[in-house]
Short mmCIF file of C-alpha atoms in Angstrom, two decimals:
data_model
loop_
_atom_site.label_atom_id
_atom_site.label_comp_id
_atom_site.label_asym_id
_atom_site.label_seq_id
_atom_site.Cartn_x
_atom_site.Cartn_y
_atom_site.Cartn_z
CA UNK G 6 -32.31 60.67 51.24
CA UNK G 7 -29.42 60.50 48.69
CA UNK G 8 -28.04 63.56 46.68
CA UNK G 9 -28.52 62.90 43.01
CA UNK G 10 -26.52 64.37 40.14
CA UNK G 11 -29.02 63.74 37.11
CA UNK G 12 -27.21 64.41 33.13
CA UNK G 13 -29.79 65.38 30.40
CA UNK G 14 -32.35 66.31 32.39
CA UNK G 15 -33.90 69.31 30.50
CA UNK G 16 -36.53 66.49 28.83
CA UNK G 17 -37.68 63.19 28.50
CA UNK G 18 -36.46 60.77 30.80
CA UNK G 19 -34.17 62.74 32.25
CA UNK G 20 -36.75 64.78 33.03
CA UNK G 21 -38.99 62.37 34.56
CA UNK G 22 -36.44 61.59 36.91
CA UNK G 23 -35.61 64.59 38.30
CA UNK G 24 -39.37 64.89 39.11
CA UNK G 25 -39.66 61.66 40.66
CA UNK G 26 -36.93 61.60 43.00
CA UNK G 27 -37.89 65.03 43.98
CA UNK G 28 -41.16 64.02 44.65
CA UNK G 29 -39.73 61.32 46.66
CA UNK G 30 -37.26 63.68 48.96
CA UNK G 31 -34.00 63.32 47.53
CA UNK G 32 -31.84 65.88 46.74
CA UNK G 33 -31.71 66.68 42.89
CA UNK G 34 -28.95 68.22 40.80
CA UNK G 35 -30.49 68.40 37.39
CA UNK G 36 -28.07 69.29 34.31
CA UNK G 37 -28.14 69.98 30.96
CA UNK G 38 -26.26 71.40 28.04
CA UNK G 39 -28.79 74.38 28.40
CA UNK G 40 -29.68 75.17 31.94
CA UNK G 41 -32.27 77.28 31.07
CA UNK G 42 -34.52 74.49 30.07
CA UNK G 43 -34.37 73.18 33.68
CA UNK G 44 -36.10 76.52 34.81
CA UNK G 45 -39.60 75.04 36.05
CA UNK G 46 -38.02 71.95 37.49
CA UNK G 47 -38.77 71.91 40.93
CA UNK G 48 -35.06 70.50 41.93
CA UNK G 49 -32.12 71.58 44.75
CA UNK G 50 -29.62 72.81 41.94
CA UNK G 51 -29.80 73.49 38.10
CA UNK G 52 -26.12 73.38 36.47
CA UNK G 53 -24.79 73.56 32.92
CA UNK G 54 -23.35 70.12 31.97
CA UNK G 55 -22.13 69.19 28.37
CA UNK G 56 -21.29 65.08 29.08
CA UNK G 57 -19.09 65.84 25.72
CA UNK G 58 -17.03 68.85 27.47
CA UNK G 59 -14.62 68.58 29.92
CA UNK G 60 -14.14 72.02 31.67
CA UNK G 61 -18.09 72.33 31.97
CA UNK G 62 -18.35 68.36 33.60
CA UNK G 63 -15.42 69.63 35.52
CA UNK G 64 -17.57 72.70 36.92
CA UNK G 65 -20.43 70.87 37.48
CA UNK G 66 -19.53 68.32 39.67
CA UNK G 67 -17.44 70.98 41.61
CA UNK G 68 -20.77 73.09 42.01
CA UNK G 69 -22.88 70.46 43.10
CA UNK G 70 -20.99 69.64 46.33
CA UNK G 71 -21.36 65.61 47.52
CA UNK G 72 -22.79 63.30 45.01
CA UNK G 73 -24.33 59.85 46.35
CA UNK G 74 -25.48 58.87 43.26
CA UNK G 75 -24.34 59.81 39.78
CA UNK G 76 -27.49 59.24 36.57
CA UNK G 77 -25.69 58.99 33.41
CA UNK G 78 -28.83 59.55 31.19
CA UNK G 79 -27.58 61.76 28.40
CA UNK G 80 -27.92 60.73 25.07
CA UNK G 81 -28.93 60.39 21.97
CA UNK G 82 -29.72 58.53 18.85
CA UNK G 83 -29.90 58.15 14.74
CA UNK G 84 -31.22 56.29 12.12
CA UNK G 85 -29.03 55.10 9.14
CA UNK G 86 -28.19 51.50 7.69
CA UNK G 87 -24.37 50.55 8.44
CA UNK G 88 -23.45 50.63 4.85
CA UNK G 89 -23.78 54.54 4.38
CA UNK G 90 -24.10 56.22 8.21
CA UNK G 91 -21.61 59.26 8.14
CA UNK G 92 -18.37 57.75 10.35
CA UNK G 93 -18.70 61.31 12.30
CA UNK G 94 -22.42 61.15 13.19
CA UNK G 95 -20.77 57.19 15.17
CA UNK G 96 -18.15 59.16 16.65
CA UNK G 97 -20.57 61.64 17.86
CA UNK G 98 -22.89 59.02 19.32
CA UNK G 99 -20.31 57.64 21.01
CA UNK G 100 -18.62 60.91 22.15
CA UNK G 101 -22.33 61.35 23.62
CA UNK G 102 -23.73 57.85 25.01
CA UNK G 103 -20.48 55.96 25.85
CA UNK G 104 -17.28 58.44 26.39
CA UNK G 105 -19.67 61.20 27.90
CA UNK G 106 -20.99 58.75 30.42
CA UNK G 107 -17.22 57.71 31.53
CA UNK G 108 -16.48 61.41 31.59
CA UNK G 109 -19.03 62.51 34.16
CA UNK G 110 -18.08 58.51 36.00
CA UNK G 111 -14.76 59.75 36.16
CA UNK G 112 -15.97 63.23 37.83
CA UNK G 113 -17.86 61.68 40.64
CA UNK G 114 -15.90 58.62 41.23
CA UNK G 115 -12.69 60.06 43.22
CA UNK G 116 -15.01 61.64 45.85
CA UNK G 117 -17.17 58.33 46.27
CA UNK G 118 -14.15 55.94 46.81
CA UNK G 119 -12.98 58.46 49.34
CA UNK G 120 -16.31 57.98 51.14
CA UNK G 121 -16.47 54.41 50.77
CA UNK G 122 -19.63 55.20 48.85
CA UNK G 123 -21.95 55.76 45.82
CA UNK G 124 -23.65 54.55 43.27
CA UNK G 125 -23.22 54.81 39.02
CA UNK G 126 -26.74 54.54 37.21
CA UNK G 127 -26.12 54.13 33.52
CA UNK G 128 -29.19 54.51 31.14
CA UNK G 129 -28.87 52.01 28.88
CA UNK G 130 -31.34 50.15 27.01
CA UNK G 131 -32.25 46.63 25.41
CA UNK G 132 -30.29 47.48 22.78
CA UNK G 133 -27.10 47.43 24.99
CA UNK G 134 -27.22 43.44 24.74
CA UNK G 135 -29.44 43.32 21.03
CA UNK G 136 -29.18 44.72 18.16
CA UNK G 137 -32.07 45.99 15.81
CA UNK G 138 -31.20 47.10 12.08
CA UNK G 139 -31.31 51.10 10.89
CA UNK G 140 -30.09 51.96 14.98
CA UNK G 141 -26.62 50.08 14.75
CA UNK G 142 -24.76 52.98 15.61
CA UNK G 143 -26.83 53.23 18.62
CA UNK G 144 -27.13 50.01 19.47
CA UNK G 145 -23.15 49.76 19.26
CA UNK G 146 -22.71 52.67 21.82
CA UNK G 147 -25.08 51.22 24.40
CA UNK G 148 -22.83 47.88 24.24
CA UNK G 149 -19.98 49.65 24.87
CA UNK G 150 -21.20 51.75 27.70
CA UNK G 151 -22.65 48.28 29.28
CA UNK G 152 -18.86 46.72 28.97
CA UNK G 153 -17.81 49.89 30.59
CA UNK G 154 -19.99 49.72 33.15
CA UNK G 155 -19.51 46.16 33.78
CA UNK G 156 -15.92 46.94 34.25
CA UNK G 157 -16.94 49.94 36.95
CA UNK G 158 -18.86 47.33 38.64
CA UNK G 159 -15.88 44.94 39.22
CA UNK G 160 -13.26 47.99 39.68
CA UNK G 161 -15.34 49.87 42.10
CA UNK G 162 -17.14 47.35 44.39
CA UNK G 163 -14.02 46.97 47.18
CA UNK G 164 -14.59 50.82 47.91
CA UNK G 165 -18.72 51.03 48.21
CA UNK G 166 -19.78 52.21 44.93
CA UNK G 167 -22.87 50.25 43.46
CA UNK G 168 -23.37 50.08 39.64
CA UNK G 169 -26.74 49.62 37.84
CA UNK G 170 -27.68 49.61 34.19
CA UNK G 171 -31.05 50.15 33.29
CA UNK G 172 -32.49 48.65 30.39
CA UNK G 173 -35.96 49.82 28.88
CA UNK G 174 -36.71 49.25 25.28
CA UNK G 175 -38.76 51.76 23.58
CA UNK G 176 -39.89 54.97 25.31
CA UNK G 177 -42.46 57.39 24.89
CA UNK G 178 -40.17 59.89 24.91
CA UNK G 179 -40.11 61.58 21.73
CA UNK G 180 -36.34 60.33 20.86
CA UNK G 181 -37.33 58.09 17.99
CA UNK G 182 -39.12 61.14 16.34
CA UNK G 183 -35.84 63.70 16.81
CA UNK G 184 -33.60 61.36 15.82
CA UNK G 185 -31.67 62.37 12.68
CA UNK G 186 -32.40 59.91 9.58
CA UNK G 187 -29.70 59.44 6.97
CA UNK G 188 -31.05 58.08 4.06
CA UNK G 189 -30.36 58.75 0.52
CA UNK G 190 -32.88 59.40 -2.34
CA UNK G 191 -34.20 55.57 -3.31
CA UNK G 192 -32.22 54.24 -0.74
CA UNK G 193 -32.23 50.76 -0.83
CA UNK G 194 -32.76 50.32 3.03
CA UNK G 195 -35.85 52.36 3.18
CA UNK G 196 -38.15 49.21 3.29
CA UNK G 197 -36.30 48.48 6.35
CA UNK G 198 -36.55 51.54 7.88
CA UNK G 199 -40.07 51.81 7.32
CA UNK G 200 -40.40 48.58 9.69
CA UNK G 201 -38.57 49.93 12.54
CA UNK G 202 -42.10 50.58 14.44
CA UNK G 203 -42.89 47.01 14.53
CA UNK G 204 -39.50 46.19 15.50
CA UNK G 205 -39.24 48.20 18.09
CA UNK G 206 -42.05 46.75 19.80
CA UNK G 207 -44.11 48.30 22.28
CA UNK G 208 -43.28 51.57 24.47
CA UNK G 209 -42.72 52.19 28.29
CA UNK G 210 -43.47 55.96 29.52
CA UNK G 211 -40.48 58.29 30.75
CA UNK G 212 -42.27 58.14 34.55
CA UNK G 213 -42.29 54.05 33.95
CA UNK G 214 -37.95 54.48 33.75
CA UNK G 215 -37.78 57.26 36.59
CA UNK G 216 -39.93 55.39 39.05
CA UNK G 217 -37.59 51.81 38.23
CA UNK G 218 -34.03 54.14 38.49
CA UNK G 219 -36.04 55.47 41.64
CA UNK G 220 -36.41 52.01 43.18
CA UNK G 221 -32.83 51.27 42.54
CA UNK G 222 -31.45 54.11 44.30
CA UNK G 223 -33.60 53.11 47.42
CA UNK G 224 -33.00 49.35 47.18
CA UNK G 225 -29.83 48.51 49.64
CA UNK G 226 -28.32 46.24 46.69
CA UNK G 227 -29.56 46.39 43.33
CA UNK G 228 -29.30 44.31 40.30
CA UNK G 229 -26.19 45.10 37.90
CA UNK G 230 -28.74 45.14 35.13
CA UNK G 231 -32.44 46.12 35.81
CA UNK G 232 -34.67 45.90 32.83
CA UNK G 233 -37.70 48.22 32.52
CA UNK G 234 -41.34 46.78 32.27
CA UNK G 235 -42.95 43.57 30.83
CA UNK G 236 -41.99 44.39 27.14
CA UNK G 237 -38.18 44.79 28.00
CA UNK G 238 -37.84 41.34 30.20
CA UNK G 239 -39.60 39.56 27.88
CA UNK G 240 -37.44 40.37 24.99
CA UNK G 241 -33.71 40.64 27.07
CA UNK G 242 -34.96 37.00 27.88
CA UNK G 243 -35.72 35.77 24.34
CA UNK G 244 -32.52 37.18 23.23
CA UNK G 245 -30.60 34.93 26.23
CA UNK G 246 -32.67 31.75 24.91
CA UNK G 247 -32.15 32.07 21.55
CA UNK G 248 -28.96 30.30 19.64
CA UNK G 249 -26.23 32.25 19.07
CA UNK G 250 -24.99 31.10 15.90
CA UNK G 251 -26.89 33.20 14.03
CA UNK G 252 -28.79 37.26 14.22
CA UNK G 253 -31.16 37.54 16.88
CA UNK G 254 -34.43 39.98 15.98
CA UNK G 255 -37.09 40.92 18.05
CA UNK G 256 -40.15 39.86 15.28
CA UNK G 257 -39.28 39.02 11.46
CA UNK G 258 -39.10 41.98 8.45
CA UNK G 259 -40.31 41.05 5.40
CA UNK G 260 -38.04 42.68 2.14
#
């Protein structure tokens, strides 16, 4: 069984991993900005972890001894059109999703090359190799973090350490519905907005991503890029078919 450092555990995914691998024997360090919200998690360690804050990554990964496999799940999300999105609320997305996940990588990573092993799991999602409109700034983070973990892959592989990405598309999570929307009185990108549903297509649970990061970490080799269910292959492989000479969306929108 592998030790398991897990980031943003405290809900949603995160959560649903931290469940499942401890259901399945492994040893669980669940983390969160607020620690207190992993109380009822039945898990080996619960430790404060900001992915945006040094000192506190620093800690944790000091307090949770050996690491076999690092989660980088932490994140988060918005919904704006490109044209108006506040320039801090990108910066904070990628602070969050792309520099926070290097941070905690760069934790874990010194220990696992001494060892001559590990494994990175990066959270990504369909939108790390698509785009859909209203969740650029999103989208733009996740394509970042899957060139950075691309790179980990190639840097890492002559001393042991495995790197996944896992893709799922939309998630039952309750994400979409805390995201922060930033759009202005009669804003002319609200008809667009109002079709994200439909584009987003249709949802996978939280337990649906845990038990596919689960299978990874007990798979001997696994894939550098592991999409989650039926709805997420099918549209990763529509997006490889289709021409790239001009915007690739998952349905049509009607204006």
């Amino acid at each position: 069984m592998s030790s398991v450092l897990i980031t943003g555990a405290s809900k949603g995914i995160g959560r649903a991993m931290a469940l499942e691998l401890s259901k399945r024997g492994h040893r669980v360090v669940a983390t969160a900005r607020r620690p207190e919200a992993l109380a009822d998690l039945p898990v080996d360690q619960r430790l404060r972890l900001d992915v945006t804050d040094q000192e506190t990554v620093d800690q944790a990964v000091k307090d949770a001894g050996d690491i076999d496999v690092l989660i980088s799940n932490a994140g988060g999300t918005i919904r704006a059109p490109l044209e108006s999105v506040p320039l801090a609320e990108v910066e904070r997305l990628f602070q969050l999703n792309t520099l926070g996940a290097l941070r905690v990588a760069q934790g874990v990573l010194p220990a696992m090359r001494e060892r001559g092993a590990g494994r990175l799991i990066f959270v990504s999602s369909i939108q790390g190799r698509l785009v859909l409109p209203m969740i650029g700034p999103y989208g733009a983070s996740k394509w970042a973090l899957e060139a950075l973990a691309e790179t980990l892959a190639i840097e890492t592989r002559h001393f042991g350490i495995k790197v996944s990405v896992v893709q799922p598309g939309a998630v039952s999570s309750g994400g979409a519905e805390r995201a922060p929307v930033f759009l202005r009185e009669n804003d002319p990108y609200t008809p667009l907005y109002e079709q994200l549903p439909l584009l987003r297509g249709e949802f996978v649970t939280p337990e649906d991503v845990a038990a596919t990061v689960a299978d990874a970490i007990e798979q001997p080799g696994p894939a550098l890029r592991i999409p989650v269910g039926a709805p997420a292959e099918r549209v990763l492989r529509a997006r490889k078919e289709a021409p790239e000479n001009e915007p690739f969306l998952t349905t049509e929108i009607s204006w």
